[in-house]
mmCIF file of C-alpha atoms in Angstrom:
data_model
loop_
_atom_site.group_PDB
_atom_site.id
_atom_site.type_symbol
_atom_site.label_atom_id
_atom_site.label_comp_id
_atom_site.label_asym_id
_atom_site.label_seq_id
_atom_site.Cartn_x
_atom_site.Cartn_y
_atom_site.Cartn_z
ATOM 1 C CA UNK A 1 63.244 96.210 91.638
ATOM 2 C CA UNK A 2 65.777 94.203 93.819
ATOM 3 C CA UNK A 3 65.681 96.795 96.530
ATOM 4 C CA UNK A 4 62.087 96.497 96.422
ATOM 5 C CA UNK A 5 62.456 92.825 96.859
ATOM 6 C CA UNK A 6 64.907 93.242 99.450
ATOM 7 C CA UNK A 7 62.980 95.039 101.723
ATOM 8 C CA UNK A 8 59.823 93.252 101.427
ATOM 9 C CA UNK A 9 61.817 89.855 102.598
ATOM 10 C CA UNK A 10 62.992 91.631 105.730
ATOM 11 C CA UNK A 11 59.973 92.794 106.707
ATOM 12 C CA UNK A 12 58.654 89.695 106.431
ATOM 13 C CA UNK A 13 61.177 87.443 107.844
ATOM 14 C CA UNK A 14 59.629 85.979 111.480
ATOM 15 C CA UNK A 15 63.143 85.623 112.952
ATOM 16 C CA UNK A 16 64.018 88.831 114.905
ATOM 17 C CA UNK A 17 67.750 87.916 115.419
ATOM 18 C CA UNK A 18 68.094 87.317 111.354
ATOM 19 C CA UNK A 19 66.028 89.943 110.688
ATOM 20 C CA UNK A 20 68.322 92.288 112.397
ATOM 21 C CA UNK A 21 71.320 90.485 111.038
ATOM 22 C CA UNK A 22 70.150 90.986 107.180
ATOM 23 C CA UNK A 23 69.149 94.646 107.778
ATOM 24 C CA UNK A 24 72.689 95.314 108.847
ATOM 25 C CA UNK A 25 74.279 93.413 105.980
ATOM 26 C CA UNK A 26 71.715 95.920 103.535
ATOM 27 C CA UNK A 27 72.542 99.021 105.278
ATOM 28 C CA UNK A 28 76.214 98.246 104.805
ATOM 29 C CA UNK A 29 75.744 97.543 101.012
ATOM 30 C CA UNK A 30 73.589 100.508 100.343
ATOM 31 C CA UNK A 31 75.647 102.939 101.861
ATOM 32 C CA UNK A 32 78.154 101.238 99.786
ATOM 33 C CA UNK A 33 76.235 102.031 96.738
ATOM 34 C CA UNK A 34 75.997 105.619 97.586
ATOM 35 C CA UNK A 35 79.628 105.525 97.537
ATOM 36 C CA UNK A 36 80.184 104.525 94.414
ATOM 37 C CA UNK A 37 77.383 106.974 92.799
ATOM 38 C CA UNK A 38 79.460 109.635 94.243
ATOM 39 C CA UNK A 39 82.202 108.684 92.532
ATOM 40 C CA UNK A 40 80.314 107.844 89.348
ATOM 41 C CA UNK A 41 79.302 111.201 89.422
ATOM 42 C CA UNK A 42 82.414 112.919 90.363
ATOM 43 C CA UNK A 43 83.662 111.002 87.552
ATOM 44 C CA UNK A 44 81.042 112.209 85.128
ATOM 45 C CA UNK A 45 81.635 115.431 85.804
ATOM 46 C CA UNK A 46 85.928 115.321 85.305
ATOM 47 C CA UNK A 47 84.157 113.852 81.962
ATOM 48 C CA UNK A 48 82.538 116.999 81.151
ATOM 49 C CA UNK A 49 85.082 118.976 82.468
ATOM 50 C CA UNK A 50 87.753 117.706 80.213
ATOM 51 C CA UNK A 51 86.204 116.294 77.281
ATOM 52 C CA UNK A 52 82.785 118.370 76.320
ATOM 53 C CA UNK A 53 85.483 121.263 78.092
ATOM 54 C CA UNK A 54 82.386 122.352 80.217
ATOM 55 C CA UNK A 55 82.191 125.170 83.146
ATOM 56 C CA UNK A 56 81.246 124.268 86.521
ATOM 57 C CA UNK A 57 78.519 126.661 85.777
ATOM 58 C CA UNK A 58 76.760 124.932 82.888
ATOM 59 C CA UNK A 59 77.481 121.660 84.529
ATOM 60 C CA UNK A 60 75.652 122.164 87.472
ATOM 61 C CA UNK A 61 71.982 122.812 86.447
ATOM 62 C CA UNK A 62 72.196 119.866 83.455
ATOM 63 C CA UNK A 63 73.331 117.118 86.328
ATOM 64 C CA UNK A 64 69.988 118.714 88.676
ATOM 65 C CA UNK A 65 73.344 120.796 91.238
ATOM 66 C CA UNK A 66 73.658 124.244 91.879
ATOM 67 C CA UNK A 67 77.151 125.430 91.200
ATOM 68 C CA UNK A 68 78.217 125.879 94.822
ATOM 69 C CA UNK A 69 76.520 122.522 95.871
ATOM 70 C CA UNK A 70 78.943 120.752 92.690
ATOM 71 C CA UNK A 71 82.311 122.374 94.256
ATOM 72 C CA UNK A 72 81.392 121.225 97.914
ATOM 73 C CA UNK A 73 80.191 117.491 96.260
ATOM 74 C CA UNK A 74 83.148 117.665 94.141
ATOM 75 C CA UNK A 75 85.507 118.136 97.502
ATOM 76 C CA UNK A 76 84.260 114.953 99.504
ATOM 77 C CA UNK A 77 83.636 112.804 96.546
ATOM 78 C CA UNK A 78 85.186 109.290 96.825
ATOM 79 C CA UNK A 79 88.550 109.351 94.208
ATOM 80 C CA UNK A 80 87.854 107.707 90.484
ATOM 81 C CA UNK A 81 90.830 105.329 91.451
ATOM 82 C CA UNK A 82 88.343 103.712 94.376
ATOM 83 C CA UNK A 83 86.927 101.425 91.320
ATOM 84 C CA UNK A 84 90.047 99.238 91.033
ATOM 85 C CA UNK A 85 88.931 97.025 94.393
ATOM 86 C CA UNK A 86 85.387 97.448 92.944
ATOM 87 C CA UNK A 87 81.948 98.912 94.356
ATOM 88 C CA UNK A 88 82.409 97.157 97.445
ATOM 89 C CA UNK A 89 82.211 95.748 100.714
ATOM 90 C CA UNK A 90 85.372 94.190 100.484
ATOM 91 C CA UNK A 91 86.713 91.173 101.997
ATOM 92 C CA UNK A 92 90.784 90.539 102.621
ATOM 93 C CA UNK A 93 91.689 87.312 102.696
ATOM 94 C CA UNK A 94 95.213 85.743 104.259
ATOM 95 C CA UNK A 95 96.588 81.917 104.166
ATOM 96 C CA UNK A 96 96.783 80.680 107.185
ATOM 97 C CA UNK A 97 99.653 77.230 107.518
ATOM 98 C CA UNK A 98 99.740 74.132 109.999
ATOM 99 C CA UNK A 99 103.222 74.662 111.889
ATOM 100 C CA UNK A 100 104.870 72.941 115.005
ATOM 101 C CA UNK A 101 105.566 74.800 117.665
ATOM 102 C CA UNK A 102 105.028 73.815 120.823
ATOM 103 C CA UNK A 103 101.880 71.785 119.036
ATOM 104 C CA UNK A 104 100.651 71.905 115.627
ATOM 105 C CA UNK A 105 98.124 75.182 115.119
ATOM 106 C CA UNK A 106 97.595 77.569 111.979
ATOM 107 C CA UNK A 107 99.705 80.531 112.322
ATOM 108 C CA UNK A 108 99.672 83.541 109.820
ATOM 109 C CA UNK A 109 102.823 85.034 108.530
ATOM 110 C CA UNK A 110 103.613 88.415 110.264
ATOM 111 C CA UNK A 111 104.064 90.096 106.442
ATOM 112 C CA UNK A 112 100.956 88.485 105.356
ATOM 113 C CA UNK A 113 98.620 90.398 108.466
ATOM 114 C CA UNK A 114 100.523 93.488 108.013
ATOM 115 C CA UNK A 115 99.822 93.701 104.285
ATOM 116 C CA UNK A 116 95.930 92.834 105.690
ATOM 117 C CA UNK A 117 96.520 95.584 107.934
ATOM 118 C CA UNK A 118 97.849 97.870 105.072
ATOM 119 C CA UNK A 119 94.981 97.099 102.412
ATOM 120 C CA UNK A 120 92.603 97.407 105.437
ATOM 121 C CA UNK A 121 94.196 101.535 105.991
ATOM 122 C CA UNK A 122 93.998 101.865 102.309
ATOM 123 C CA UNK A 123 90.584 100.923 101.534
ATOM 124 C CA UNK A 124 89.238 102.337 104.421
ATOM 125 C CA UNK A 125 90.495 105.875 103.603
ATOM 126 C CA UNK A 126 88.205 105.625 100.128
ATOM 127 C CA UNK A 127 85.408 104.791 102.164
ATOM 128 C CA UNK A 128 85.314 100.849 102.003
ATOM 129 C CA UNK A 129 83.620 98.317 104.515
ATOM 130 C CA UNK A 130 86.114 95.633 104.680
ATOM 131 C CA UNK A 131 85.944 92.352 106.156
ATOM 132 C CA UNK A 132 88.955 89.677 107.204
ATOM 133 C CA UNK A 133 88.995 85.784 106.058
ATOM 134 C CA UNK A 134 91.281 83.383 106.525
ATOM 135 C CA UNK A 135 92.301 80.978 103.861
ATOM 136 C CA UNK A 136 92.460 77.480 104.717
ATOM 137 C CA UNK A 137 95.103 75.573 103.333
ATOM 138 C CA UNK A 138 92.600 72.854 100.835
ATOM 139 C CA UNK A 139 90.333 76.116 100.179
ATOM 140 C CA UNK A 140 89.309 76.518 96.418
ATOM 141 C CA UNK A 141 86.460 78.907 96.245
ATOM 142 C CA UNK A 142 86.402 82.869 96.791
ATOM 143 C CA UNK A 143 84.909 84.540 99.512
ATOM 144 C CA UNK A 144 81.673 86.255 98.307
ATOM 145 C CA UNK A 145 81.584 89.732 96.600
ATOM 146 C CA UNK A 146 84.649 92.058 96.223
ATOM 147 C CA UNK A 147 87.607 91.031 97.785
ATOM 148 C CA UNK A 148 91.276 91.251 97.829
ATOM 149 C CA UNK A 149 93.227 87.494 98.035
ATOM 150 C CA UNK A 150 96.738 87.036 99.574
ATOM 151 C CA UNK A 151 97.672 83.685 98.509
ATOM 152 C CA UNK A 152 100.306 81.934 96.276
ATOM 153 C CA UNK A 153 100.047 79.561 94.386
ATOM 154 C CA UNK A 154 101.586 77.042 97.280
ATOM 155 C CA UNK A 155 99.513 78.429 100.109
ATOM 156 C CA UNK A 156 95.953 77.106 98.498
ATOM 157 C CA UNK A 157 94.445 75.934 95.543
ATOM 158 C CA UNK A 158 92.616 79.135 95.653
ATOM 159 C CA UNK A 159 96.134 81.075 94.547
ATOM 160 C CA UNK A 160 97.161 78.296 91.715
ATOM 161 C CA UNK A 161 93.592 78.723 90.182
ATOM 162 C CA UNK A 162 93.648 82.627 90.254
ATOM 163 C CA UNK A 163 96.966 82.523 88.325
ATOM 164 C CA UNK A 164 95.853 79.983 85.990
ATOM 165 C CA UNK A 165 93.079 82.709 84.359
ATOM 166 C CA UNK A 166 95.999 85.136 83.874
ATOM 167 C CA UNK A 167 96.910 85.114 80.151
ATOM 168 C CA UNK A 168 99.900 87.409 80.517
ATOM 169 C CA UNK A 169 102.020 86.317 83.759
ATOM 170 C CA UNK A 170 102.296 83.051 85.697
ATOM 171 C CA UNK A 171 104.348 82.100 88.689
ATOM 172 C CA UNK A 172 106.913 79.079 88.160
ATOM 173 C CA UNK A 173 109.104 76.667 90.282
ATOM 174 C CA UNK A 174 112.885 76.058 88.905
ATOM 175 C CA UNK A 175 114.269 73.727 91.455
ATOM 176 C CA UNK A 176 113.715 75.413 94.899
ATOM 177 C CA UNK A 177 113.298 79.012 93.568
ATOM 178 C CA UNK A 178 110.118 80.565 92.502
ATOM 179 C CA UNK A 179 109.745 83.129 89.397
ATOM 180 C CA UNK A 180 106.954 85.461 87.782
ATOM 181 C CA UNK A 181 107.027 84.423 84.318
ATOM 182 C CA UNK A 182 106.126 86.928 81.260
ATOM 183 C CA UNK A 183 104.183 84.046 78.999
ATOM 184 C CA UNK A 184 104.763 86.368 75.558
ATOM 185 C CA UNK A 185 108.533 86.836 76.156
ATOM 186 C CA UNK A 186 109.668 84.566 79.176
ATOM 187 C CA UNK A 187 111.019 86.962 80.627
ATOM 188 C CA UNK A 188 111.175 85.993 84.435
ATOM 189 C CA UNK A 189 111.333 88.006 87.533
ATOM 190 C CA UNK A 190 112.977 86.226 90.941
ATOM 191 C CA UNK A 191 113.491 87.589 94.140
ATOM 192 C CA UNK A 192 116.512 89.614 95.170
ATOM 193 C CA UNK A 193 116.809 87.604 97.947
ATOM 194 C CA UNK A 194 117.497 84.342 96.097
ATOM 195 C CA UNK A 195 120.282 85.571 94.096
ATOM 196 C CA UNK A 196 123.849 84.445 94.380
ATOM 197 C CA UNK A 197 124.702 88.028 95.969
ATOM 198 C CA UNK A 198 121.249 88.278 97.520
ATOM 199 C CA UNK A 199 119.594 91.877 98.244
ATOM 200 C CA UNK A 200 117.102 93.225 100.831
ATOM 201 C CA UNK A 201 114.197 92.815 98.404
ATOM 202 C CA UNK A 202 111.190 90.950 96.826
ATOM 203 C CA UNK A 203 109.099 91.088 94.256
ATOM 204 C CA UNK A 204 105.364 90.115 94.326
ATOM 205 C CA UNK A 205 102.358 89.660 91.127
ATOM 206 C CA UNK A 206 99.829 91.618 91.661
ATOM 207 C CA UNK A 207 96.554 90.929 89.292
ATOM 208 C CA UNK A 208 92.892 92.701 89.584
ATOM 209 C CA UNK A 209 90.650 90.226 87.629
ATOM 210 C CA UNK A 210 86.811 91.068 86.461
ATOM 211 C CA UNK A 211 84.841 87.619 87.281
ATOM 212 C CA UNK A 212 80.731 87.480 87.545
ATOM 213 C CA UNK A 213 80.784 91.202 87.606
ATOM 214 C CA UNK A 214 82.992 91.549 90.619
ATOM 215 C CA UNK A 215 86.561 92.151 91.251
ATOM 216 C CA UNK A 216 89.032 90.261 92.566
ATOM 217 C CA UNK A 217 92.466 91.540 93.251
ATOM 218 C CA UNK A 218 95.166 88.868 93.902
ATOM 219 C CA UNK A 219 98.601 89.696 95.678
ATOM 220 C CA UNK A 220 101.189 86.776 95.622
ATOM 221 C CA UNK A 221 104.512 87.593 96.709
ATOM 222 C CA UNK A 222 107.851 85.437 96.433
ATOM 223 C CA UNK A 223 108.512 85.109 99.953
ATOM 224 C CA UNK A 224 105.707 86.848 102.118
ATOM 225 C CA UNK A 225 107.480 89.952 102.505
ATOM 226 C CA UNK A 226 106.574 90.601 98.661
ATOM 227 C CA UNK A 227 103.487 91.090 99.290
ATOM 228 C CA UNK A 228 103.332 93.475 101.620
ATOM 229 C CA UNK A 229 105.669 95.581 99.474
ATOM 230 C CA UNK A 230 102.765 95.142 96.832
ATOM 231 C CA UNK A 231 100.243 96.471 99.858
ATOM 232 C CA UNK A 232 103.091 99.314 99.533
ATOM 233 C CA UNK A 233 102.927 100.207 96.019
ATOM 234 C CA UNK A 234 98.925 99.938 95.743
ATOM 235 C CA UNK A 235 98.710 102.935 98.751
ATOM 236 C CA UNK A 236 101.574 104.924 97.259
ATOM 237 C CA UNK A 237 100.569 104.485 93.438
ATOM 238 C CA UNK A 238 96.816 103.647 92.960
ATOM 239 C CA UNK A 239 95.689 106.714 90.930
ATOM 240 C CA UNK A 240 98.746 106.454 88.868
ATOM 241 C CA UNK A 241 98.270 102.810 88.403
ATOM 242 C CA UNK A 242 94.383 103.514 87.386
ATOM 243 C CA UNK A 243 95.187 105.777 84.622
ATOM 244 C CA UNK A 244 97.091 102.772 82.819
ATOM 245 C CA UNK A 245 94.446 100.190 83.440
ATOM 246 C CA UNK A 246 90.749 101.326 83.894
ATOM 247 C CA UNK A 247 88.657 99.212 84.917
ATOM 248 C CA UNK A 248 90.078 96.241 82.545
ATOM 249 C CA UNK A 249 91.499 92.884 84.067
ATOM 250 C CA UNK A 250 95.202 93.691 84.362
ATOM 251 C CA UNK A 251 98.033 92.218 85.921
ATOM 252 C CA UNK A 252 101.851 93.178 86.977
ATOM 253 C CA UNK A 253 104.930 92.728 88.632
ATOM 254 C CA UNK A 254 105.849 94.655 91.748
ATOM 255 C CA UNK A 255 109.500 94.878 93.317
ATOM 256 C CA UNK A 256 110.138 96.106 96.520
ATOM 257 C CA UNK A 257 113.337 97.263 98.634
ATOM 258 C CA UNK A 258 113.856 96.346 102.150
ATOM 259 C CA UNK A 259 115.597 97.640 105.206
ATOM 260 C CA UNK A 260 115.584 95.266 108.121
ATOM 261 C CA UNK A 261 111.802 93.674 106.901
ATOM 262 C CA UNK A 262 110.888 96.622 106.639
ATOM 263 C CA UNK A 263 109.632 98.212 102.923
ATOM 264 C CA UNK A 264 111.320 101.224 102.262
ATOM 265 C CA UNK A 265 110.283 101.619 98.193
ATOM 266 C CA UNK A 266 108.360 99.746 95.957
ATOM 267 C CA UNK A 267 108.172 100.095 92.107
ATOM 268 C CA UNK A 268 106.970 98.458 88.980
ATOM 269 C CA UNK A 269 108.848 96.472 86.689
ATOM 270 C CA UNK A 270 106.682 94.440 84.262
ATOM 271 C CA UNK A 271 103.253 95.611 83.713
ATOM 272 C CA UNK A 272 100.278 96.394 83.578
ATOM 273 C CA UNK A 273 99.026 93.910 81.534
ATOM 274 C CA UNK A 274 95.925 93.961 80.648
ATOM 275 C CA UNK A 275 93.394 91.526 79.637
#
């Protein structure tokens, strides 16, 4: 067995200091495991409860629980909606860009660390490890395991070739304004902000993709302040949102309202997709 294997490699390792470093790294993954049994079984058990329309009672004893140990499990258990970031740990990643101020350093966009910040509150309530990454402007490749990417497509390669496996939206460049694109209908989705009469708003894509048995949930707003009204939607809306896709590769747009760059609602208005 892996764990098996896992074990017997630490124990042998000769280096104390990596050692040490790889047993944390295992404890962190197994307790994320446990996690996500618990909410394998809670969901197992909303299974029986709804469609073999089973009593706690019978239940219990066929799933090795006593009845009152199922209602205390069934009280803590992590929600069914937890699967749409994946089993976890899971890493957030933000663009960082080369601006001039008093000399050229990489700065990162206030919206883009506050919708960090927000997916950081949001997974962490569901019982997530998370990790932060920066995303270089030339990077290409994914950070390792689950994650959660922040990037459009003119931040890093990484966002372009995200969109690119997408067969049901795509972001596009008209002249100096940017649009989510439905391929099937064309219908396109812009910014409030951008319009003629502009509005305190934004919209953002939003897109959890299934790749090597992992998942990878990509947030690319118009302007940055899109995605952090996507951070918005994802903490107000998850379960809802879960219903409709499952764990399926989906996709969607999200539109937000603003009030002094602040999010005061977010809704969605293309979407899911799924794929």
């Amino acid at each position: 067995m892996s764990a098996d294997r896992d074990f017997d490699e630490l124990r042998r390792d000769p280096d104390p200091l990596r050692r040490g470093r790889r047993a944390t790294e295992l404890i962190e993954q197994y307790n994320q495991l446990g996690v996500e049994l618990a909410r394998i079984r809670r969901h197992a058990i909303d299974c029986a409860r709804s469609e073999l329309d089973m009593k706690d009672t019978d239940i219990a004893p066929k799933i090795g629980l006593t009845k009152s140990r199922l209602s205390q499990l069934m009280k803590k258990a992590p929600v069914v909606e937890r699967l749409f970031f994946g089993h976890g740990p899971v890493s957030i990643s933000v663009p960082y860009r080369y601006q001039t101020t008093d000399r050229e350093r990489p700065l990162i966009a206030a919206e883009d660390a506050e919708t960090a910040d927000q997916l950081a509150d949001l997974l962490s309530a569901m019982a997530f490890v998370t990790t932060r990454h920066q995303i270089e402007p030339d990077r290409e490749t994914l950070p390792d395991g689950d994650t959660v990417v922040v990037c459009g497509p003119k931040s890093a390669p990484i966002g372009a070739s995200l969109l690119e496996a997408d067969p049901a939206l795509r972001m596009t460049q008209h002249g100096s304004r940017w649009w989510i694109e439905e391929v099937v209908t064309g219908t396109r989705h812009g910014s409030p902000t951008d319009e003629s009469s502009p509005q305190a708003g934004d919209v953002a894509y939003v897109a959890r993709q299934i790749r090597d048995g992992r998942v990878v949930v990509h947030i690319a707003g118009i302007h940055t302040i899109g995605s952090l009204g996507a951070a918005h939607y994802l903490t107000n809306n998850l379960a809802a949102l879960f219903t409709l896709t499952d764990d399926t590769s989906c996709s969607m747009v999200i539109r937000c309202v603003l009030d002094d760059r602040h999010v005061t609602a977010s809704e969605l208005v293309a979407g899911p997709f799924t794929w």
